[in-house]
PDB file of C-alpha atoms in Angstrom:
ATOM      1  CA  UNK A 552     172.422 103.582  58.866  1.00  0.00           C
ATOM      2  CA  UNK A 553     169.645 100.931  58.988  1.00  0.00           C
ATOM      3  CA  UNK A 554     166.023 101.976  58.800  1.00  0.00           C
ATOM      4  CA  UNK A 555     164.435 102.517  62.216  1.00  0.00           C
ATOM      5  CA  UNK A 556     167.746 103.004  64.019  1.00  0.00           C
ATOM      6  CA  UNK A 557     167.496 104.691  67.431  1.00  0.00           C
ATOM      7  CA  UNK A 558     170.627 105.850  69.216  1.00  0.00           C
ATOM      8  CA  UNK A 559     171.308 104.319  72.664  1.00  0.00           C
ATOM      9  CA  UNK A 560     171.084 107.758  74.289  1.00  0.00           C
ATOM     10  CA  UNK A 561     167.644 108.395  72.762  1.00  0.00           C
ATOM     11  CA  UNK A 562     166.468 104.912  73.748  1.00  0.00           C
ATOM     12  CA  UNK A 563     167.488 105.538  77.378  1.00  0.00           C
ATOM     13  CA  UNK A 564     165.728 108.907  77.404  1.00  0.00           C
ATOM     14  CA  UNK A 565     162.563 107.318  76.050  1.00  0.00           C
ATOM     15  CA  UNK A 566     162.686 104.566  78.671  1.00  0.00           C
ATOM     16  CA  UNK A 567     163.204 107.055  81.477  1.00  0.00           C
ATOM     17  CA  UNK A 568     160.326 109.235  80.302  1.00  0.00           C
ATOM     18  CA  UNK A 569     158.069 106.193  80.002  1.00  0.00           C
ATOM     19  CA  UNK A 570     158.891 105.068  83.555  1.00  0.00           C
ATOM     20  CA  UNK A 571     158.452 108.560  85.043  1.00  0.00           C
ATOM     21  CA  UNK A 572     155.030 108.974  83.448  1.00  0.00           C
ATOM     22  CA  UNK A 573     153.894 105.620  84.788  1.00  0.00           C
ATOM     23  CA  UNK A 574     155.086 106.386  88.326  1.00  0.00           C
ATOM     24  CA  UNK A 575     153.554 109.891  88.299  1.00  0.00           C
ATOM     25  CA  UNK A 576     150.086 108.443  87.680  1.00  0.00           C
ATOM     26  CA  UNK A 577     150.096 106.917  91.161  1.00  0.00           C
ATOM     27  CA  UNK A 578     149.823 108.498  94.618  1.00  0.00           C
ATOM     28  CA  UNK A 579     152.850 109.643  96.581  1.00  0.00           C
ATOM     29  CA  UNK A 580     154.119 107.812  99.645  1.00  0.00           C
ATOM     30  CA  UNK A 581     156.195 109.154 102.528  1.00  0.00           C
ATOM     31  CA  UNK A 582     158.712 107.689 104.945  1.00  0.00           C
ATOM     32  CA  UNK A 583     160.079 109.673 107.872  1.00  0.00           C
ATOM     33  CA  UNK A 584     161.919 109.232 111.138  1.00  0.00           C
ATOM     34  CA  UNK A 585     160.357 109.990 114.488  1.00  0.00           C
ATOM     35  CA  UNK A 586     161.586 109.648 118.030  1.00  0.00           C
ATOM     36  CA  UNK A 587     160.538 106.010 118.423  1.00  0.00           C
ATOM     37  CA  UNK A 588     161.403 104.684 114.971  1.00  0.00           C
ATOM     38  CA  UNK A 589     160.396 105.115 111.320  1.00  0.00           C
ATOM     39  CA  UNK A 590     156.905 105.850 109.984  1.00  0.00           C
ATOM     40  CA  UNK A 591     155.691 104.805 106.515  1.00  0.00           C
ATOM     41  CA  UNK A 592     152.421 106.078 105.032  1.00  0.00           C
ATOM     42  CA  UNK A 593     150.761 105.511 101.660  1.00  0.00           C
ATOM     43  CA  UNK A 594     147.277 106.241 100.284  1.00  0.00           C
ATOM     44  CA  UNK A 595     145.810 102.805  99.588  1.00  0.00           C
ATOM     45  CA  UNK A 596     142.162 101.725  99.532  1.00  0.00           C
ATOM     46  CA  UNK A 597     142.981  98.007  99.222  1.00  0.00           C
ATOM     47  CA  UNK A 598     143.268  95.883 102.348  1.00  0.00           C
ATOM     48  CA  UNK A 599     145.007  93.031 100.508  1.00  0.00           C
ATOM     49  CA  UNK A 600     147.399  94.644  98.011  1.00  0.00           C
ATOM     50  CA  UNK A 601     149.998  96.267 100.235  1.00  0.00           C
ATOM     51  CA  UNK A 602     152.452  98.994  99.267  1.00  0.00           C
ATOM     52  CA  UNK A 603     154.288  98.693 102.598  1.00  0.00           C
ATOM     53  CA  UNK A 604     155.680  95.401 103.874  1.00  0.00           C
ATOM     54  CA  UNK A 605     158.222  93.817 106.188  1.00  0.00           C
ATOM     55  CA  UNK A 606     161.450  92.584 104.645  1.00  0.00           C
ATOM     56  CA  UNK A 607     163.443  91.431 107.669  1.00  0.00           C
ATOM     57  CA  UNK A 608     163.740  91.909 111.429  1.00  0.00           C
ATOM     58  CA  UNK A 609     164.358  95.670 111.426  1.00  0.00           C
ATOM     59  CA  UNK A 610     163.855  96.422 107.727  1.00  0.00           C
ATOM     60  CA  UNK A 611     160.744  97.509 105.817  1.00  0.00           C
ATOM     61  CA  UNK A 612     159.873  98.094 102.175  1.00  0.00           C
ATOM     62  CA  UNK A 613     157.576 100.671 100.546  1.00  0.00           C
ATOM     63  CA  UNK A 614     156.904 101.097  96.845  1.00  0.00           C
ATOM     64  CA  UNK A 615     154.837 102.989  94.290  1.00  0.00           C
ATOM     65  CA  UNK A 616     154.094 102.203  90.657  1.00  0.00           C
ATOM     66  CA  UNK A 617     152.883  98.994  89.023  1.00  0.00           C
ATOM     67  CA  UNK A 618     151.880  96.508  91.696  1.00  0.00           C
ATOM     68  CA  UNK A 619     152.963  93.267  89.906  1.00  0.00           C
ATOM     69  CA  UNK A 620     156.421  94.711  89.310  1.00  0.00           C
ATOM     70  CA  UNK A 621     157.184  95.932  92.812  1.00  0.00           C
ATOM     71  CA  UNK A 622     155.598  92.798  94.317  1.00  0.00           C
ATOM     72  CA  UNK A 623     158.135  90.750  92.346  1.00  0.00           C
ATOM     73  CA  UNK A 624     160.919  92.896  93.772  1.00  0.00           C
ATOM     74  CA  UNK A 625     159.525  92.630  97.300  1.00  0.00           C
ATOM     75  CA  UNK A 626     159.555  88.832  97.199  1.00  0.00           C
ATOM     76  CA  UNK A 627     163.056  88.801  95.733  1.00  0.00           C
ATOM     77  CA  UNK A 628     164.248  91.071  98.551  1.00  0.00           C
ATOM     78  CA  UNK A 629     162.763  88.777 101.203  1.00  0.00           C
ATOM     79  CA  UNK A 630     164.466  85.763  99.638  1.00  0.00           C
ATOM     80  CA  UNK A 631     167.790  87.620  99.476  1.00  0.00           C
ATOM     81  CA  UNK A 632     167.519  88.670 103.139  1.00  0.00           C
ATOM     82  CA  UNK A 633     166.549  85.186 104.338  1.00  0.00           C
ATOM     83  CA  UNK A 634     169.397  83.490 102.472  1.00  0.00           C
ATOM     84  CA  UNK A 635     171.967  86.056 103.655  1.00  0.00           C
ATOM     85  CA  UNK A 636     170.763  85.764 107.260  1.00  0.00           C
ATOM     86  CA  UNK A 637     170.903  81.961 107.128  1.00  0.00           C
ATOM     87  CA  UNK A 638     174.331  81.737 105.488  1.00  0.00           C
ATOM     88  CA  UNK A 639     176.000  84.368 107.654  1.00  0.00           C
ATOM     89  CA  UNK A 640     174.294  86.114 110.564  1.00  0.00           C
ATOM     90  CA  UNK A 641     171.009  87.946 110.976  1.00  0.00           C
ATOM     91  CA  UNK A 642     172.936  91.099 111.877  1.00  0.00           C
ATOM     92  CA  UNK A 643     174.632  90.975 108.460  1.00  0.00           C
ATOM     93  CA  UNK A 644     171.322  91.702 106.710  1.00  0.00           C
ATOM     94  CA  UNK A 645     171.107  95.484 106.322  1.00  0.00           C
ATOM     95  CA  UNK A 646     168.944  97.978 104.452  1.00  0.00           C
ATOM     96  CA  UNK A 647     172.047  99.108 102.569  1.00  0.00           C
ATOM     97  CA  UNK A 648     172.688  95.593 101.250  1.00  0.00           C
ATOM     98  CA  UNK A 649     169.064  95.129 100.179  1.00  0.00           C
ATOM     99  CA  UNK A 650     169.005  98.580  98.541  1.00  0.00           C
ATOM    100  CA  UNK A 651     172.110  97.722  96.505  1.00  0.00           C
ATOM    101  CA  UNK A 652     170.556  94.386  95.528  1.00  0.00           C
ATOM    102  CA  UNK A 653     167.417  96.175  94.273  1.00  0.00           C
ATOM    103  CA  UNK A 654     169.512  98.788  92.464  1.00  0.00           C
ATOM    104  CA  UNK A 655     171.476  96.127  90.597  1.00  0.00           C
ATOM    105  CA  UNK A 656     168.307  94.364  89.471  1.00  0.00           C
ATOM    106  CA  UNK A 657     166.517  97.560  88.418  1.00  0.00           C
ATOM    107  CA  UNK A 658     169.614  98.822  86.607  1.00  0.00           C
ATOM    108  CA  UNK A 659     169.887  95.583  84.634  1.00  0.00           C
ATOM    109  CA  UNK A 660     166.194  95.635  83.729  1.00  0.00           C
ATOM    110  CA  UNK A 661     166.374  99.288  82.678  1.00  0.00           C
ATOM    111  CA  UNK A 662     169.420  98.731  80.459  1.00  0.00           C
ATOM    112  CA  UNK A 663     168.658  95.374  78.875  1.00  0.00           C
ATOM    113  CA  UNK A 664     164.858  95.144  78.720  1.00  0.00           C
ATOM    114  CA  UNK A 665     162.673  96.859  76.161  1.00  0.00           C
ATOM    115  CA  UNK A 666     160.311  98.076  78.911  1.00  0.00           C
ATOM    116  CA  UNK A 667     161.675  99.320  82.279  1.00  0.00           C
ATOM    117  CA  UNK A 668     159.945  98.707  85.598  1.00  0.00           C
ATOM    118  CA  UNK A 669     157.579 101.545  86.508  1.00  0.00           C
ATOM    119  CA  UNK A 670     158.442 101.534  90.201  1.00  0.00           C
ATOM    120  CA  UNK A 671     160.160 103.516  92.934  1.00  0.00           C
ATOM    121  CA  UNK A 672     161.202 101.801  96.143  1.00  0.00           C
ATOM    122  CA  UNK A 673     162.195 102.840  99.647  1.00  0.00           C
ATOM    123  CA  UNK A 674     164.036 100.478 101.995  1.00  0.00           C
ATOM    124  CA  UNK A 675     164.226 101.596 105.625  1.00  0.00           C
ATOM    125  CA  UNK A 676     166.028 100.142 108.630  1.00  0.00           C
ATOM    126  CA  UNK A 677     165.485 101.212 112.229  1.00  0.00           C
ATOM    127  CA  UNK A 678     168.491 101.327 114.520  1.00  0.00           C
ATOM    128  CA  UNK A 679     168.730 100.931 118.255  1.00  0.00           C
ATOM    129  CA  UNK A 680     169.329 104.699 118.391  1.00  0.00           C
ATOM    130  CA  UNK A 681     167.998 107.390 116.001  1.00  0.00           C
ATOM    131  CA  UNK A 682     171.530 107.865 114.632  1.00  0.00           C
ATOM    132  CA  UNK A 683     171.408 104.299 113.317  1.00  0.00           C
ATOM    133  CA  UNK A 684     168.252 104.744 111.203  1.00  0.00           C
ATOM    134  CA  UNK A 685     168.697 104.319 107.452  1.00  0.00           C
ATOM    135  CA  UNK A 686     166.369 105.274 104.590  1.00  0.00           C
ATOM    136  CA  UNK A 687     167.279 104.488 100.964  1.00  0.00           C
ATOM    137  CA  UNK A 688     165.354 105.463  97.826  1.00  0.00           C
ATOM    138  CA  UNK A 689     165.854 103.330  94.700  1.00  0.00           C
ATOM    139  CA  UNK A 690     164.555 104.637  91.367  1.00  0.00           C
ATOM    140  CA  UNK A 691     163.497 102.787  88.212  1.00  0.00           C
ATOM    141  CA  UNK A 692     166.964 103.083  86.599  1.00  0.00           C
ATOM    142  CA  UNK A 693     168.855 101.601  89.558  1.00  0.00           C
ATOM    143  CA  UNK A 694     169.962 104.853  91.209  1.00  0.00           C
ATOM    144  CA  UNK A 695     170.282 104.755  95.013  1.00  0.00           C
ATOM    145  CA  UNK A 696     169.939 107.774  97.292  1.00  0.00           C
ATOM    146  CA  UNK A 697     170.480 107.939 101.034  1.00  0.00           C
ATOM    147  CA  UNK A 698     167.631 110.045 102.450  1.00  0.00           C
ATOM    148  CA  UNK A 699     168.268 111.325 105.987  1.00  0.00           C
ATOM    149  CA  UNK A 700     165.184 112.248 107.972  1.00  0.00           C
ATOM    150  CA  UNK A 701     162.380 111.846 105.443  1.00  0.00           C
ATOM    151  CA  UNK A 702     161.584 111.106 101.820  1.00  0.00           C
ATOM    152  CA  UNK A 703     158.551 111.457  99.538  1.00  0.00           C
ATOM    153  CA  UNK A 704     158.430 109.378  96.373  1.00  0.00           C
ATOM    154  CA  UNK A 705     156.060 108.614  93.530  1.00  0.00           C
ATOM    155  CA  UNK A 706     153.202 110.745  92.202  1.00  0.00           C
ATOM    156  CA  UNK A 707     153.720 114.459  92.928  1.00  0.00           C
ATOM    157  CA  UNK A 708     156.832 113.781  95.009  1.00  0.00           C
ATOM    158  CA  UNK A 709     158.316 117.290  94.713  1.00  0.00           C
ATOM    159  CA  UNK A 710     155.163 118.965  96.020  1.00  0.00           C
ATOM    160  CA  UNK A 711     154.741 116.462  98.870  1.00  0.00           C
ATOM    161  CA  UNK A 712     158.420 116.735  99.795  1.00  0.00           C
ATOM    162  CA  UNK A 713     158.203 120.545  99.972  1.00  0.00           C
ATOM    163  CA  UNK A 714     155.237 120.350 102.343  1.00  0.00           C
ATOM    164  CA  UNK A 715     156.949 117.695 104.434  1.00  0.00           C
ATOM    165  CA  UNK A 716     160.079 119.811 104.683  1.00  0.00           C
ATOM    166  CA  UNK A 717     158.072 122.647 106.258  1.00  0.00           C
ATOM    167  CA  UNK A 718     156.593 120.390 108.922  1.00  0.00           C
ATOM    168  CA  UNK A 719     159.328 117.879 109.675  1.00  0.00           C
ATOM    169  CA  UNK A 720     161.725 118.264 112.584  1.00  0.00           C
ATOM    170  CA  UNK A 721     164.009 115.703 114.280  1.00  0.00           C
ATOM    171  CA  UNK A 722     162.731 114.088 117.451  1.00  0.00           C
ATOM    172  CA  UNK A 723     159.028 114.298 116.618  1.00  0.00           C
ATOM    173  CA  UNK A 724     156.559 112.075 118.442  1.00  0.00           C
ATOM    174  CA  UNK A 725     154.515 109.510 116.520  1.00  0.00           C
ATOM    175  CA  UNK A 726     151.449 111.797 116.562  1.00  0.00           C
ATOM    176  CA  UNK A 727     153.458 114.759 115.273  1.00  0.00           C
ATOM    177  CA  UNK A 728     155.131 112.690 112.556  1.00  0.00           C
ATOM    178  CA  UNK A 729     151.769 111.256 111.523  1.00  0.00           C
ATOM    179  CA  UNK A 730     150.272 114.751 111.309  1.00  0.00           C
ATOM    180  CA  UNK A 731     153.168 115.979 109.159  1.00  0.00           C
ATOM    181  CA  UNK A 732     152.903 113.004 106.802  1.00  0.00           C
ATOM    182  CA  UNK A 733     149.118 113.309 106.529  1.00  0.00           C
ATOM    183  CA  UNK A 734     149.299 117.047 105.807  1.00  0.00           C
ATOM    184  CA  UNK A 735     151.905 116.467 103.093  1.00  0.00           C
ATOM    185  CA  UNK A 736     149.867 113.724 101.402  1.00  0.00           C
ATOM    186  CA  UNK A 737     146.596 115.678 101.479  1.00  0.00           C
ATOM    187  CA  UNK A 738     148.025 118.995 100.254  1.00  0.00           C
ATOM    188  CA  UNK A 739     147.281 120.017  96.664  1.00  0.00           C
ATOM    189  CA  UNK A 740     148.770 122.600  94.363  1.00  0.00           C
ATOM    190  CA  UNK A 741     146.075 125.263  94.832  1.00  0.00           C
ATOM    191  CA  UNK A 742     146.299 125.299  98.626  1.00  0.00           C
ATOM    192  CA  UNK A 743     143.236 123.122  99.229  1.00  0.00           C
ATOM    193  CA  UNK A 744     143.319 119.679 100.816  1.00  0.00           C
ATOM    194  CA  UNK A 745     141.760 116.335 100.033  1.00  0.00           C
ATOM    195  CA  UNK A 746     140.754 114.514 103.193  1.00  0.00           C
ATOM    196  CA  UNK A 747     141.888 110.899 103.643  1.00  0.00           C
ATOM    197  CA  UNK A 748     139.911 108.543 105.866  1.00  0.00           C
ATOM    198  CA  UNK A 749     141.372 105.669 107.845  1.00  0.00           C
ATOM    199  CA  UNK A 750     140.216 103.108 105.254  1.00  0.00           C
ATOM    200  CA  UNK A 751     142.090 105.033 102.537  1.00  0.00           C
ATOM    201  CA  UNK A 752     145.476 104.883 104.234  1.00  0.00           C
ATOM    202  CA  UNK A 753     148.101 102.204 104.720  1.00  0.00           C
ATOM    203  CA  UNK A 754     150.376 102.999 107.660  1.00  0.00           C
ATOM    204  CA  UNK A 755     153.153 101.013 109.307  1.00  0.00           C
ATOM    205  CA  UNK A 756     156.035 101.709 111.658  1.00  0.00           C
ATOM    206  CA  UNK A 757     159.395 100.255 112.553  1.00  0.00           C
ATOM    207  CA  UNK A 758     159.297 100.476 116.357  1.00  0.00           C
ATOM    208  CA  UNK A 759     162.804 100.633 117.803  1.00  0.00           C
ATOM    209  CA  UNK A 760     161.544  99.635 121.270  1.00  0.00           C
ATOM    210  CA  UNK A 761     160.443  96.182 120.084  1.00  0.00           C
ATOM    211  CA  UNK A 762     162.775  93.193 120.158  1.00  0.00           C
ATOM    212  CA  UNK A 763     163.554  91.061 117.145  1.00  0.00           C
ATOM    213  CA  UNK A 764     160.792  91.981 114.640  1.00  0.00           C
ATOM    214  CA  UNK A 765     160.109  95.720 114.794  1.00  0.00           C
ATOM    215  CA  UNK A 766     157.588  96.022 111.935  1.00  0.00           C
ATOM    216  CA  UNK A 767     154.017  96.772 112.981  1.00  0.00           C
ATOM    217  CA  UNK A 768     150.963  97.860 111.014  1.00  0.00           C
ATOM    218  CA  UNK A 769     148.709 100.560 112.433  1.00  0.00           C
ATOM    219  CA  UNK A 770     145.159  99.284 112.173  1.00  0.00           C
ATOM    220  CA  UNK A 771     141.869 101.147 111.813  1.00  0.00           C
ATOM    221  CA  UNK A 772     141.100 101.952 115.469  1.00  0.00           C
ATOM    222  CA  UNK A 773     144.522 103.416 116.243  1.00  0.00           C
ATOM    223  CA  UNK A 774     144.611 105.025 112.798  1.00  0.00           C
ATOM    224  CA  UNK A 775     141.390 106.920 113.461  1.00  0.00           C
ATOM    225  CA  UNK A 776     142.810 108.185 116.758  1.00  0.00           C
ATOM    226  CA  UNK A 777     145.936 109.494 115.015  1.00  0.00           C
ATOM    227  CA  UNK A 778     143.873 111.176 112.285  1.00  0.00           C
ATOM    228  CA  UNK A 779     141.705 112.878 114.917  1.00  0.00           C
ATOM    229  CA  UNK A 780     144.800 114.066 116.798  1.00  0.00           C
ATOM    230  CA  UNK A 781     146.345 115.423 113.591  1.00  0.00           C
ATOM    231  CA  UNK A 782     143.199 117.348 112.645  1.00  0.00           C
ATOM    232  CA  UNK A 783     142.848 118.715 116.163  1.00  0.00           C
ATOM    233  CA  UNK A 784     146.449 119.958 116.086  1.00  0.00           C
ATOM    234  CA  UNK A 785     145.852 121.563 112.667  1.00  0.00           C
ATOM    235  CA  UNK A 786     142.748 123.324 113.978  1.00  0.00           C
ATOM    236  CA  UNK A 787     144.724 124.819 116.859  1.00  0.00           C
ATOM    237  CA  UNK A 788     147.390 126.220 114.536  1.00  0.00           C
ATOM    238  CA  UNK A 789     144.929 127.664 111.990  1.00  0.00           C
ATOM    239  CA  UNK A 790     144.847 131.487 112.406  1.00  0.00           C
ATOM    240  CA  UNK A 791     141.490 133.088 113.120  1.00  0.00           C
ATOM    241  CA  UNK A 792     140.242 136.181 111.271  1.00  0.00           C
ATOM    242  CA  UNK A 793     140.370 139.283 113.496  1.00  0.00           C
ATOM    243  CA  UNK A 794     137.529 141.847 113.347  1.00  0.00           C
ATOM    244  CA  UNK A 795     138.335 145.178 111.670  1.00  0.00           C
ATOM    245  CA  UNK A 796     139.695 147.969 113.821  1.00  0.00           C
ATOM    246  CA  UNK A 797     137.131 150.466 115.136  1.00  0.00           C
ATOM    247  CA  UNK A 798     137.994 153.729 116.839  1.00  0.00           C
ATOM    248  CA  UNK A 799     135.684 155.885 119.001  1.00  0.00           C
ATOM    249  CA  UNK A 800     133.145 158.150 117.324  1.00  0.00           C
ATOM    250  CA  UNK A 801     134.424 161.650 116.608  1.00  0.00           C
ATOM    251  CA  UNK A 802     133.289 164.513 118.835  1.00  0.00           C
ATOM    252  CA  UNK A 803     130.356 166.518 117.394  1.00  0.00           C
ATOM    253  CA  UNK A 804     130.186 169.283 120.008  1.00  0.00           C
ATOM    254  CA  UNK A 805     131.267 172.876 119.388  1.00  0.00           C
ATOM    255  CA  UNK A 806     134.915 173.771 119.548  1.00  0.00           C
ATOM    256  CA  UNK A 807     136.004 175.225 122.913  1.00  0.00           C
ATOM    257  CA  UNK A 808     136.194 178.999 123.052  1.00  0.00           C
ATOM    258  CA  UNK A 809     138.937 181.064 124.539  1.00  0.00           C
ATOM    259  CA  UNK A 810     141.594 180.918 121.833  1.00  0.00           C
ATOM    260  CA  UNK A 811     142.773 177.326 122.183  1.00  0.00           C
ATOM    261  CA  UNK A 812     142.481 176.927 125.953  1.00  0.00           C
ATOM    262  CA  UNK A 813     142.725 173.383 127.339  1.00  0.00           C
ATOM    263  CA  UNK A 814     139.449 171.437 127.683  1.00  0.00           C
ATOM    264  CA  UNK A 815     137.864 171.389 131.092  1.00  0.00           C
ATOM    265  CA  UNK A 816     137.934 168.321 133.302  1.00  0.00           C
ATOM    266  CA  UNK A 817     135.344 165.693 132.345  1.00  0.00           C
ATOM    267  CA  UNK A 818     135.053 166.863 128.704  1.00  0.00           C
ATOM    268  CA  UNK A 819     135.360 164.384 125.768  1.00  0.00           C
ATOM    269  CA  UNK A 820     138.917 163.646 124.464  1.00  0.00           C
ATOM    270  CA  UNK A 821     139.946 164.804 120.983  1.00  0.00           C
ATOM    271  CA  UNK A 822     138.963 162.725 117.971  1.00  0.00           C
ATOM    272  CA  UNK A 823     141.082 159.521 117.633  1.00  0.00           C
ATOM    273  CA  UNK A 824     141.416 156.010 118.971  1.00  0.00           C
ATOM    274  CA  UNK A 825     141.386 155.207 122.665  1.00  0.00           C
ATOM    275  CA  UNK A 826     144.668 154.835 124.465  1.00  0.00           C
ATOM    276  CA  UNK A 827     146.018 151.333 123.971  1.00  0.00           C
ATOM    277  CA  UNK A 828     144.068 150.660 120.778  1.00  0.00           C
ATOM    278  CA  UNK A 829     145.612 150.001 117.366  1.00  0.00           C
ATOM    279  CA  UNK A 830     144.985 150.925 113.763  1.00  0.00           C
ATOM    280  CA  UNK A 831     146.624 147.765 112.313  1.00  0.00           C
ATOM    281  CA  UNK A 832     143.529 145.647 111.960  1.00  0.00           C
ATOM    282  CA  UNK A 833     143.815 143.882 115.298  1.00  0.00           C
ATOM    283  CA  UNK A 834     140.526 145.163 116.774  1.00  0.00           C
ATOM    284  CA  UNK A 835     139.841 147.441 119.731  1.00  0.00           C
ATOM    285  CA  UNK A 836     142.442 147.047 122.438  1.00  0.00           C
ATOM    286  CA  UNK A 837     145.198 145.998 120.059  1.00  0.00           C
ATOM    287  CA  UNK A 838     144.215 142.341 119.542  1.00  0.00           C
ATOM    288  CA  UNK A 839     146.767 139.580 119.378  1.00  0.00           C
ATOM    289  CA  UNK A 840     149.622 140.643 117.114  1.00  0.00           C
ATOM    290  CA  UNK A 841     151.604 137.441 117.691  1.00  0.00           C
ATOM    291  CA  UNK A 842     151.900 135.535 114.371  1.00  0.00           C
ATOM    292  CA  UNK A 843     150.335 132.018 114.326  1.00  0.00           C
ATOM    293  CA  UNK A 844     152.502 128.930 114.560  1.00  0.00           C
ATOM    294  CA  UNK A 845     153.776 127.756 111.139  1.00  0.00           C
ATOM    295  CA  UNK A 846     152.009 124.783 109.602  1.00  0.00           C
TER     296      UNK A 846
END
């Protein structure tokens, strides 16, 4: 066996580990369906280097990882879509076709090149009805996954996806979907949150109500409104701390005489809480024992 030989299996494992480490150094992005279309959100402080872009009429692209690498893929996807739409019909350009095109290119690069691309990509297409929405996730090795409803990718994707799963539900409004995505991106492992301002977020939607080109970026003014709505909704669902339970003071008068006869009218009741109170920590009068809404 020649000196320095590395088995193909070991070489593939090393490439995969290298790509995963590079992708994990970035920030996670999320894509999710809502009642009026598809929402894409990514932490991004740059106003010129976009992680989210339009690919075709009803198709959008989001990526994490090394910017030069996924920018090359973005441009290639636009060229592929334009050529296919010109040669055939604009309706023949689909997110599925573009996702397969990206998967073939990434798979070839991963297998044949010494260094794989450190990228993960999501291609989303909005349908005329929610049932027609499509979301595809393409990984660095060319694997394609159909993601119904929502997907988190890049960075701490597992943690973000778990938080998003708790909050996501079909048929959400744009404000509700934005709040769920923002909560998932700002959650950290120890239960605390890192706040994101409007100038630290890149947000875009595929609006199913628009004709022809459905892609639209959400700019600063509207973004600040959505952030304020999301924080207001979070404040309403945050449980408040109830005061400790307090019962009435015990009676200090002498015990009634007469061998256990009943107390006379108008005398103090026996020691114990008032009628209707509780000893479960809800405060005098029982408090509100209804559990708070889930986050």
